[in-house]
XYZ file of N, CA and C in Angstrom:
483
model
N 115.896 114.451 57.709
C 115.124 113.544 58.522
C 114.927 112.289 57.574
N 114.877 111.101 58.418
C 114.600 109.841 57.665
C 113.232 109.790 57.132
N 112.907 109.179 56.121
C 111.624 108.890 55.554
C 111.039 107.774 56.256
N 109.715 107.567 56.329
C 109.072 106.518 56.928
C 109.637 105.090 56.336
N 110.096 104.232 57.280
C 110.609 103.012 56.953
C 111.881 102.919 56.313
N 112.594 104.052 56.313
C 113.975 104.069 55.656
C 114.984 103.515 56.633
N 115.901 102.635 56.139
C 116.873 101.960 56.866
C 118.013 103.065 57.125
N 118.779 102.874 58.141
C 119.942 103.691 58.416
C 120.912 103.873 57.292
N 121.107 102.638 56.516
C 121.971 102.693 55.334
C 121.380 103.479 54.319
N 120.104 103.378 53.997
C 119.457 104.090 52.921
C 119.489 105.685 53.259
N 119.196 105.927 54.605
C 119.162 107.430 55.032
C 120.676 108.055 54.753
N 121.680 107.417 55.182
C 123.030 107.930 55.160
C 123.349 107.987 53.634
N 123.027 107.072 52.767
C 123.211 107.228 51.394
C 122.616 108.379 50.731
N 121.309 108.529 51.158
C 120.410 109.659 50.643
C 121.063 111.039 51.003
N 121.495 111.075 52.234
C 122.061 112.347 52.777
C 123.336 112.684 52.051
N 124.293 111.595 51.860
C 125.567 111.800 51.183
C 125.310 112.188 49.720
N 124.348 111.528 49.024
C 124.168 112.041 47.649
C 123.552 113.549 47.598
N 122.845 113.815 48.519
C 122.243 115.254 48.581
C 123.468 116.263 48.736
N 124.416 115.962 49.660
C 125.477 116.687 49.816
C 126.337 116.917 48.568
N 126.560 115.829 47.881
C 127.391 115.816 46.688
C 126.638 116.603 45.588
N 125.296 116.503 45.502
C 124.481 117.196 44.408
C 124.616 118.631 44.689
N 124.609 119.068 45.988
C 124.557 120.479 46.303
C 125.969 121.139 45.924
N 127.025 120.496 46.123
C 128.389 121.008 45.921
C 128.901 120.807 44.479
N 128.431 119.687 43.894
C 129.017 119.414 42.581
C 128.975 120.581 41.532
N 128.000 121.415 41.441
C 127.997 122.487 40.426
C 129.210 123.527 40.682
N 129.634 123.516 41.924
C 130.733 124.487 42.277
C 132.073 123.970 41.816
N 132.250 122.645 41.492
C 133.487 122.047 41.116
C 133.221 121.213 39.868
N 132.924 121.690 38.729
C 132.669 120.762 37.540
C 133.882 120.130 37.075
N 133.770 119.011 36.624
C 135.008 118.190 36.033
C 135.952 117.669 37.115
N 135.561 117.768 38.411
C 136.509 117.250 39.375
C 135.764 116.109 40.166
N 136.672 115.297 40.741
C 136.111 114.275 41.695
C 135.743 114.850 42.915
N 134.536 114.401 43.429
C 133.999 115.003 44.677
C 133.574 113.944 45.608
N 133.949 113.929 46.805
C 133.516 113.102 47.782
C 132.642 113.632 48.811
N 131.382 113.033 49.174
C 130.612 113.523 50.195
C 130.074 112.381 50.985
N 130.093 112.625 52.284
C 129.752 111.444 53.281
C 128.758 111.949 54.235
N 127.982 111.050 54.850
C 127.052 111.355 55.980
C 127.120 110.058 56.903
N 127.178 110.361 58.223
C 127.157 109.187 59.099
C 126.067 109.382 60.103
N 125.447 108.178 60.301
C 124.273 108.183 61.386
C 124.543 107.031 62.204
N 124.009 107.063 63.457
C 124.079 106.044 64.399
C 122.600 105.635 64.549
N 122.559 104.253 64.678
C 121.168 103.650 64.782
C 121.174 102.678 65.982
N 120.291 102.923 66.924
C 120.048 101.991 67.992
C 118.608 101.596 67.829
N 118.578 100.214 67.500
C 117.278 99.716 67.249
C 116.694 100.383 66.062
N 115.393 100.925 66.072
C 114.889 101.742 65.154
C 115.088 103.231 65.160
N 115.861 103.658 66.212
C 116.124 105.119 66.272
C 117.429 105.467 65.583
N 117.214 106.558 64.741
C 118.385 107.083 64.060
C 118.904 108.360 64.907
N 120.171 108.412 65.168
C 120.803 109.538 65.856
C 121.763 110.220 64.938
N 121.465 111.471 64.764
C 122.447 112.434 64.121
C 123.197 113.142 65.127
N 123.397 114.433 64.894
C 124.182 115.260 65.697
C 123.256 115.904 66.847
N 123.704 115.875 68.015
C 122.764 116.402 69.040
C 122.661 117.956 68.956
N 121.493 118.466 69.333
C 121.322 119.880 69.182
C 121.677 120.624 70.502
N 121.628 119.951 71.567
C 121.899 120.630 72.903
C 122.710 119.675 73.705
N 123.231 120.102 74.783
C 124.039 119.164 75.744
C 123.166 118.071 76.356
N 121.938 118.535 76.729
C 120.985 117.540 77.139
C 120.581 116.469 76.205
N 120.474 116.994 74.892
C 120.209 115.934 73.859
C 121.490 115.006 73.707
N 122.554 115.533 73.739
C 123.862 114.604 73.654
C 123.837 113.633 74.883
N 123.559 114.154 76.046
C 123.576 113.312 77.256
C 122.451 112.156 77.028
N 121.298 112.545 76.536
C 120.164 111.560 76.354
C 120.658 110.422 75.405
N 121.288 110.911 74.293
C 121.810 109.970 73.282
C 122.773 108.858 73.998
N 123.771 109.587 74.734
C 124.687 108.712 75.361
C 124.052 107.728 76.390
N 123.169 108.304 77.124
C 122.561 107.364 78.155
C 121.707 106.238 77.432
N 121.214 106.473 76.277
C 120.463 105.355 75.562
C 121.597 104.358 74.926
N 122.679 104.864 74.537
C 123.698 104.020 73.958
C 124.570 103.284 74.942
N 124.528 103.737 76.188
C 125.393 103.156 77.346
C 124.913 101.741 77.443
N 125.824 100.698 77.439
C 125.462 99.388 77.695
C 124.795 98.626 76.527
N 124.690 99.325 75.425
C 124.017 98.814 74.311
C 124.920 98.703 73.038
N 124.433 97.839 72.031
C 125.207 97.695 70.793
C 124.363 98.475 69.798
N 125.096 99.231 69.061
C 124.382 100.009 67.999
C 125.256 99.995 66.691
N 124.602 100.353 65.630
C 125.228 100.416 64.244
C 125.579 101.807 63.930
N 126.684 101.895 63.261
C 127.188 103.310 62.801
C 127.271 103.035 61.098
N 126.505 103.827 60.458
C 126.513 103.768 59.021
C 126.887 105.087 58.392
N 127.903 104.872 57.497
C 128.378 105.993 56.725
C 128.102 105.812 55.278
N 127.331 106.705 54.719
C 127.001 106.641 53.240
C 128.032 107.631 52.654
N 128.545 107.183 51.436
C 129.549 107.962 50.658
C 129.031 108.032 49.247
N 129.147 109.316 48.711
C 128.794 109.606 47.331
C 130.030 110.092 46.623
N 130.467 109.369 45.598
C 131.601 109.854 44.848
C 131.138 110.418 43.489
N 131.297 111.660 43.183
C 130.946 112.260 41.898
C 132.278 112.104 41.102
N 132.128 111.628 39.831
C 133.292 111.346 38.996
C 133.554 112.484 38.128
N 134.871 112.742 37.783
C 135.238 113.931 36.854
C 134.468 113.967 35.587
N 134.354 112.789 34.932
C 133.541 112.739 33.672
C 132.113 112.666 33.745
N 131.507 112.813 34.960
C 130.097 112.638 35.070
C 129.896 111.272 35.834
N 128.659 111.010 36.279
C 128.436 109.837 36.851
C 128.773 109.846 38.384
N 128.311 108.867 39.087
C 128.368 108.780 40.473
C 128.465 107.413 40.929
N 129.239 107.096 41.951
C 129.321 105.754 42.623
C 128.968 106.147 44.051
N 128.169 105.223 44.648
C 127.784 105.488 46.144
C 127.866 104.068 46.756
N 128.187 104.130 48.011
C 128.158 103.081 48.889
C 128.014 103.293 50.277
N 127.635 102.353 51.156
C 127.398 102.594 52.548
C 128.199 101.466 53.275
N 128.914 101.942 54.305
C 129.580 101.065 55.283
C 128.966 100.993 56.633
N 128.926 99.867 57.177
C 128.266 99.729 58.531
C 129.264 99.042 59.438
N 129.187 99.516 60.702
C 130.096 98.800 61.703
C 129.216 98.872 62.969
N 129.529 97.963 63.948
C 128.847 97.926 65.212
C 129.749 98.352 66.366
N 129.219 98.998 67.272
C 129.897 99.519 68.495
C 129.018 99.093 69.627
N 129.688 98.425 70.678
C 129.105 98.147 71.922
C 129.634 99.125 72.901
N 128.788 100.054 73.629
C 129.362 100.838 74.641
C 129.228 100.257 75.924
N 130.217 100.588 76.760
C 130.255 100.157 78.184
C 129.052 100.923 78.899
N 128.487 100.401 79.843
C 127.457 101.086 80.651
C 128.106 101.986 81.586
N 128.549 103.105 81.155
C 129.106 104.165 81.998
C 128.031 104.865 82.749
N 128.372 105.294 83.988
C 127.498 105.965 84.825
C 127.203 107.373 84.277
N 126.076 108.014 84.697
C 125.609 109.238 84.179
C 126.605 110.310 84.364
N 127.308 110.352 85.567
C 128.268 111.492 85.806
C 129.469 111.405 84.892
N 129.893 110.259 84.456
C 130.943 110.056 83.476
C 130.449 110.638 82.151
N 129.333 110.359 81.846
C 128.758 110.923 80.469
C 128.592 112.328 80.480
N 128.086 112.919 81.619
C 127.964 114.346 81.722
C 129.276 115.053 81.681
N 130.325 114.478 82.270
C 131.646 115.105 82.197
C 132.132 115.102 80.738
N 131.871 113.979 79.958
C 132.264 113.919 78.637
C 131.509 115.041 77.716
N 130.230 115.141 78.042
C 129.446 116.156 77.319
C 129.940 117.525 77.662
N 130.253 117.810 78.889
C 130.614 119.122 79.393
C 131.898 119.596 78.548
N 132.687 118.599 78.089
C 133.968 118.939 77.357
C 133.628 119.437 75.896
N 132.486 119.250 75.443
C 132.120 119.817 74.216
C 132.282 118.900 73.015
N 133.065 117.807 73.124
C 133.326 117.021 71.932
C 132.115 116.410 71.336
N 131.030 115.978 71.957
C 129.886 115.291 71.430
C 129.057 116.183 70.445
N 129.208 117.480 70.635
C 128.183 118.406 69.965
C 128.103 118.292 68.423
N 129.113 117.892 67.756
C 129.035 117.892 66.282
C 129.356 116.448 65.772
N 129.069 115.483 66.577
C 129.195 114.114 66.177
C 127.796 113.324 66.188
N 127.617 112.414 65.160
C 126.500 111.625 65.151
C 126.601 110.717 66.337
N 125.446 110.518 67.006
C 125.370 109.745 68.171
C 126.056 110.272 69.391
N 126.609 111.520 69.228
C 127.042 112.301 70.334
C 128.449 111.818 70.942
N 129.139 111.043 70.057
C 130.551 110.699 70.629
C 131.491 110.699 69.437
N 132.809 110.914 69.763
C 133.957 110.813 68.784
C 134.877 109.599 69.191
N 134.721 108.514 68.608
C 135.531 107.251 68.929
C 136.949 107.535 68.836
N 137.450 108.623 67.944
C 138.820 108.777 67.674
C 139.329 109.998 68.549
N 138.441 110.352 69.465
C 138.928 111.489 70.419
C 138.805 110.984 71.905
N 138.308 111.954 72.687
C 138.287 111.599 74.097
C 137.105 110.571 74.373
N 136.141 110.498 73.374
C 135.029 109.499 73.486
C 135.599 108.044 73.166
N 136.779 107.855 72.937
C 137.286 106.437 72.804
C 137.002 105.549 74.022
N 136.952 106.187 75.194
C 136.656 105.387 76.434
C 135.357 104.752 76.399
N 134.437 105.297 75.619
C 133.042 104.808 75.613
C 132.857 103.360 75.144
N 133.646 103.093 73.993
C 133.454 101.848 73.405
C 134.171 100.683 74.014
N 133.399 99.742 74.274
C 133.855 98.494 74.860
C 134.333 97.399 73.752
N 133.637 97.382 72.604
C 133.800 96.545 71.534
C 133.414 97.050 70.193
N 134.196 96.945 69.257
C 133.892 97.341 67.847
C 133.869 96.216 66.964
N 133.040 96.220 65.838
C 133.075 95.208 64.919
C 132.903 95.788 63.488
N 133.924 95.714 62.636
C 133.754 96.423 61.311
C 134.824 97.461 61.362
N 134.634 98.330 60.375
C 135.633 99.426 60.093
C 135.681 100.555 61.127
N 136.798 100.684 61.702
C 137.028 101.855 62.666
C 137.016 103.262 61.995
N 137.535 103.283 60.682
C 137.430 104.559 60.040
C 135.959 104.880 59.632
N 135.254 103.897 59.503
C 133.708 104.173 59.181
C 133.107 104.868 60.471
N 133.450 104.342 61.630
C 132.845 104.832 62.942
C 133.325 106.261 63.063
N 134.550 106.518 62.593
C 135.160 107.919 62.681
C 134.334 108.886 61.655
N 133.822 108.343 60.698
C 133.004 109.062 59.661
C 133.424 109.033 58.301
N 134.500 108.305 57.893
C 134.806 108.078 56.543
C 135.437 106.767 56.291
N 134.805 105.737 55.760
C 135.254 104.366 55.570
C 136.387 104.342 54.428
N 137.637 104.495 54.896
C 138.740 104.690 54.066
C 138.959 103.456 53.172
N 138.828 102.261 53.673
C 139.030 101.054 52.741
C 138.186 101.021 51.526
N 136.871 101.243 51.794
C 135.857 101.314 50.786
C 136.147 102.601 49.828
N 136.398 103.706 50.355
C 136.598 104.894 49.684
C 137.818 104.749 48.721
N 138.954 104.249 49.298
C 140.199 104.155 48.581
C 139.945 103.061 47.371
N 139.213 102.147 47.650
C 138.864 101.040 46.617
C 138.155 101.700 45.514
N 137.225 102.537 45.787
C 136.454 103.120 44.709
C 137.274 104.128 43.927
N 138.124 104.929 44.564
C 139.006 105.916 43.953
C 139.951 105.173 43.034
N 140.574 104.057 43.464
C 141.508 103.178 42.588
C 140.694 102.630 41.481
N 139.514 102.192 41.711
C 138.710 101.556 40.615
C 138.421 102.616 39.480
N 138.259 103.838 39.907
C 137.934 104.874 38.813
C 139.099 105.616 38.414
N 140.306 105.088 38.805
C 141.539 105.697 38.420
C 141.737 107.085 38.825
N 141.088 107.584 39.861
C 141.183 108.934 40.492
C 142.505 109.064 41.178
N 142.903 107.902 41.841
C 144.158 107.897 42.453
C 144.970 106.610 41.968
N 146.240 106.650 42.142
C 146.910 105.461 41.865
C 147.932 105.137 42.966
N 148.225 103.875 43.222
C 149.099 103.592 44.288
C 150.570 104.011 44.052
N 151.225 104.576 45.153
C 152.608 104.966 44.938
C 153.279 104.515 46.230
N 153.084 103.188 46.443
C 153.916 102.579 47.559
C 155.440 102.384 47.169
N 156.176 102.281 48.040
C 157.603 101.894 47.787
C 158.539 103.106 47.835
N 159.841 102.849 47.354
C 160.715 103.964 47.400
C 161.140 104.300 45.930
């Protein structure tokens, strides 16, 4: 749960760091990536819905509105230490009628997604406009993550033939 006055970015970072801290002892000396995504509409933070009615309620609030998707990433480094960052993107949803949103929820896809939708799946129809990283909205900001992995020499480019 968010702490009082906590921004979506700070909450996503805190959650990602907590995931990394929980798993890190199981994999000593290895690079570890943890991420957490949250959807923010105004001051409301939306995680994963608990019920279908909860999912429908989230989608009805998001319909016709612009919201922010924040993904916090925590990278545990093999030699110790951590780097963390947060990516933010904006999504504007079309004002879909309730029956269309109910049909989407009935398919089950929204149930394990922050904000109750998967832009990379059947929920792609919901978004009318996106600004920022598409992979962030999916749940893992690849450009930022790959930059961090390259900077720490955890990976190296192998392009070409």
